[in-house]
Amino acid sequence: MPAGLKIYNDAGIIQIDDAYQNYFLVRSGSLTTNEAGVADLWIDWNGPIIVATSSPNGSCCALQDKQGTNWIYRVGSGVPYDTVQWYAFSLPQNLPFQGGLRIYREDGSIAFDSNQRPLDISYFFNLDTPLLPDYSGHAVDALPKSDEIAYPKDIYIPLKQGHTYTAFPIRCTGTASVVYQAKVKNGGGTGKIPWYEHYCYMPQTWNGGVNFKPIKESEGGRDPIIPDFYRPRGMYYYPTKVQQFWVIDITGL
């Protein structure tokens, strides 16, 4: 770089220069989910966009459609009638300069503006979940079920104290599943068939970290039904076993 500005962090890595590229907060608000813990979010924005949600009860969202400049997201919560915060990020806006630091690229576009809040990705969460774990061999009505087979557990990720975090899915094509036997009558006799419970992980907003909580999303059949607030438009269920999230710092947003 013959001229310009480079900012290094304490590890000697370039943190900001004229090649810096990130999204910044452009919209935010809250909504209330319905009795099923679901709500639709419409955002009018002419440009690329990334949306994250936040709730201590757990929340997720995924793009479902785009009509002109209207982006339509499906939001899901871990409980009904939940108040969910949402944050939309896009490219930095050419707003009136309020002082501070603004860095331009050679073509005149804005690379960085200290008055605009950047998307701060603090952690990448990759969960390789078993689709079909060990078969229980016990009947559904046998007790105690909790001792028959391992259920999915909460996964807490500690980060920086004093900061608040949430996460949004970038890929969810599988579930953590447990398998039991169910009694069934057939032709006057009684037999047993497999009974499946399928869980997806939902991020819960925490101060000092984020907790991924397994939520039972479907049961009965072998193939899980993954709600659309985990799956962006065009991403359908395939027999893979990946759930991936970006954990972001939302302190002060």
XYZ file of C-alpha atoms in Angstrom:
253
model
C 0.000 0.000 0.000
C 1.797 3.185 -1.192
C -0.336 5.419 1.064
C -3.269 5.169 3.392
C -3.960 3.670 6.809
C -3.381 0.283 8.418
C -4.483 -0.601 11.953
C -2.909 -3.636 13.634
C -4.186 -5.525 16.651
C -1.966 -6.655 19.528
C -1.157 -9.883 17.660
C 0.384 -7.919 14.788
C -2.472 -8.768 12.408
C -4.029 -6.080 10.218
C -7.387 -5.269 11.778
C -8.593 -2.411 9.551
C -7.293 -1.006 6.256
C -8.767 0.130 2.938
C -9.477 -3.531 2.068
C -11.576 -4.061 5.222
C -14.963 -5.622 4.473
C -17.764 -6.180 6.954
C -21.472 -5.690 7.530
C -22.831 -3.028 9.889
C -26.063 -2.689 11.865
C -28.717 -0.973 9.699
C -32.021 -1.976 11.344
C -33.145 -3.410 14.695
C -36.344 -3.991 16.619
C -38.437 -6.559 18.464
C -41.422 -8.793 17.737
C -43.698 -11.173 19.641
C -44.105 -14.789 18.592
C -47.480 -16.536 18.431
C -48.799 -19.496 20.428
C -46.488 -21.797 18.448
C -43.442 -19.620 19.166
C -43.226 -18.411 15.535
C -43.446 -15.012 13.838
C -42.693 -13.499 10.428
C -40.335 -10.547 10.080
C -40.497 -8.226 7.052
C -37.568 -5.860 6.454
C -37.606 -3.305 3.637
C -33.979 -2.961 2.548
C -32.407 -2.428 -0.856
C -29.204 -4.417 -0.593
C -27.689 -7.545 0.934
C -28.699 -8.311 4.498
C -27.984 -10.683 7.397
C -30.454 -10.999 10.282
C -29.853 -12.324 13.801
C -32.317 -12.731 16.678
C -31.888 -12.731 20.438
C -33.890 -14.143 23.345
C -32.920 -15.672 26.710
C -35.518 -18.364 25.899
C -33.736 -19.283 22.671
C -34.427 -18.027 19.149
C -33.532 -18.631 15.511
C -34.416 -17.092 12.171
C -33.911 -17.905 8.507
C -34.727 -16.194 5.221
C -37.890 -17.517 3.562
C -38.543 -15.151 0.648
C -37.596 -11.853 -1.002
C -40.131 -9.709 -2.832
C -38.556 -6.637 -4.379
C -36.805 -4.900 -1.498
C -38.799 -6.827 1.139
C -36.844 -9.525 2.943
C -39.103 -12.044 4.709
C -37.676 -14.001 7.629
C -39.286 -16.725 9.737
C -38.458 -16.304 13.433
C -38.760 -19.096 15.989
C -38.561 -18.991 19.780
C -38.168 -21.633 22.468
C -41.444 -20.538 24.118
C -44.801 -19.132 22.881
C -45.594 -15.426 23.050
C -41.927 -14.552 23.437
C -40.439 -11.095 22.853
C -37.553 -11.553 20.439
C -35.036 -8.866 19.557
C -33.753 -8.759 15.972
C -30.756 -7.124 14.297
C -30.235 -6.582 10.553
C -26.733 -6.046 9.154
C -25.742 -4.795 5.702
C -22.932 -2.925 3.952
C -21.810 0.370 5.552
C -24.053 3.273 4.666
C -22.903 6.598 3.210
C -24.377 8.645 6.064
C -23.391 12.215 7.025
C -20.023 11.953 8.740
C -20.302 12.539 12.509
C -16.596 12.589 13.294
C -14.402 9.706 14.398
C -12.715 7.494 11.819
C -13.943 6.752 8.312
C -11.855 4.798 5.800
C -12.569 4.924 2.066
C -11.496 2.559 -0.667
C -9.916 3.655 -3.895
C -13.306 3.640 -5.653
C -14.797 5.979 -3.028
C -16.862 3.327 -1.185
C -16.721 3.153 2.607
C -14.570 0.391 4.097
C -15.035 1.377 7.743
C -16.934 3.982 9.767
C -16.456 4.126 13.536
C -19.986 5.534 13.964
C -21.582 2.422 12.462
C -21.763 -0.804 14.501
C -19.965 -3.695 12.758
C -21.046 -7.324 12.755
C -18.804 -8.828 15.439
C -18.457 -12.580 14.917
C -16.933 -13.936 18.126
C -17.193 -17.698 17.658
C -18.008 -20.360 15.078
C -20.132 -23.176 16.505
C -20.117 -26.436 14.581
C -22.168 -29.292 15.959
C -21.785 -32.652 14.247
C -24.888 -34.377 15.600
C -25.733 -38.066 15.265
C -28.880 -38.566 13.205
C -29.555 -42.008 14.648
C -27.694 -42.856 17.867
C -27.685 -46.208 19.659
C -31.077 -47.874 19.730
C -32.610 -47.890 23.217
C -34.371 -51.250 23.118
C -36.811 -50.086 25.822
C -40.489 -49.302 25.319
C -41.575 -45.678 25.253
C -43.694 -46.176 28.368
C -40.841 -47.795 30.310
C -39.507 -45.757 33.211
C -37.300 -43.925 33.787
C -36.766 -42.883 30.153
C -33.902 -40.596 31.105
C -31.812 -43.634 32.070
C -32.404 -45.576 28.886
C -30.357 -43.542 26.454
C -28.423 -40.293 26.479
C -30.520 -37.257 25.640
C -28.982 -34.213 23.921
C -27.457 -31.851 26.479
C -27.104 -28.071 26.680
C -23.822 -26.794 25.257
C -22.610 -23.607 26.941
C -19.824 -21.579 25.336
C -18.181 -19.096 27.737
C -16.902 -15.944 26.097
C -16.085 -12.461 27.424
C -17.717 -11.437 30.710
C -19.703 -8.211 30.539
C -20.609 -8.859 26.883
C -23.913 -10.203 25.551
C -24.019 -12.800 22.785
C -26.456 -14.511 20.481
C -26.100 -16.727 17.427
C -27.790 -17.397 14.125
C -27.718 -20.549 11.996
C -25.714 -20.609 8.788
C -26.483 -24.291 8.224
C -28.924 -26.716 9.837
C -29.487 -29.944 7.943
C -29.667 -32.477 10.723
C -30.824 -33.186 14.244
C -29.763 -34.942 17.396
C -32.114 -37.926 17.634
C -32.965 -40.568 20.226
C -34.705 -43.857 19.456
C -37.093 -45.946 21.560
C -39.596 -48.718 20.939
C -43.319 -48.059 20.707
C -45.990 -50.702 21.209
C -48.339 -51.153 18.281
C -51.294 -53.482 17.636
C -51.376 -55.235 14.293
C -53.956 -57.876 13.379
C -54.937 -58.463 16.981
C -51.322 -58.960 18.086
C -48.987 -56.540 19.780
C -45.585 -55.681 18.369
C -43.055 -52.889 18.639
C -41.817 -50.275 16.194
C -39.040 -47.669 16.537
C -40.067 -44.311 18.001
C -37.861 -41.323 17.251
C -37.441 -37.978 18.982
C -35.590 -35.300 17.008
C -33.876 -32.274 18.539
C -32.438 -29.106 16.988
C -30.176 -26.758 18.924
C -31.425 -23.227 19.593
C -29.091 -20.463 20.865
C -30.061 -18.720 24.096
C -28.781 -15.183 24.650
C -26.485 -14.894 27.667
C -24.244 -12.339 29.321
C -20.702 -13.650 29.118
C -21.433 -16.429 26.643
C -24.117 -18.278 24.724
C -25.996 -21.494 25.476
C -27.178 -23.926 22.795
C -30.294 -25.711 24.030
C -31.693 -28.853 22.354
C -35.371 -28.330 21.503
C -37.556 -31.308 20.531
C -38.902 -30.299 17.131
C -40.514 -33.536 15.938
C -41.141 -37.117 16.978
C -42.586 -40.397 15.766
C -41.024 -40.966 12.337
C -37.456 -41.715 11.360
C -37.002 -38.565 9.257
C -37.022 -35.380 11.357
C -39.089 -32.341 10.481
C -36.810 -29.311 10.768
C -38.749 -26.026 11.203
C -38.188 -23.388 8.551
C -36.764 -20.867 11.020
C -33.635 -23.057 11.006
C -33.515 -23.435 7.211
C -32.974 -20.607 4.707
C -35.060 -20.683 1.544
C -33.932 -23.495 -0.744
C -32.178 -25.497 1.989
C -34.050 -28.746 2.446
C -33.436 -31.695 4.694
C -30.841 -34.189 3.536
C -29.440 -37.125 5.530
C -26.492 -35.165 6.865
C -25.843 -34.194 10.448
C -24.536 -30.643 10.658
C -25.706 -27.612 12.597
C -23.526 -24.521 12.241
C -23.910 -21.085 13.858
C -22.096 -17.778 13.993
C -21.952 -16.441 17.547
C -22.050 -12.637 17.538
C -21.447 -9.966 20.152
C -24.597 -7.799 20.495
C -23.405 -5.723 23.466
C -24.967 -2.273 23.266
C -26.929 -2.910 20.055
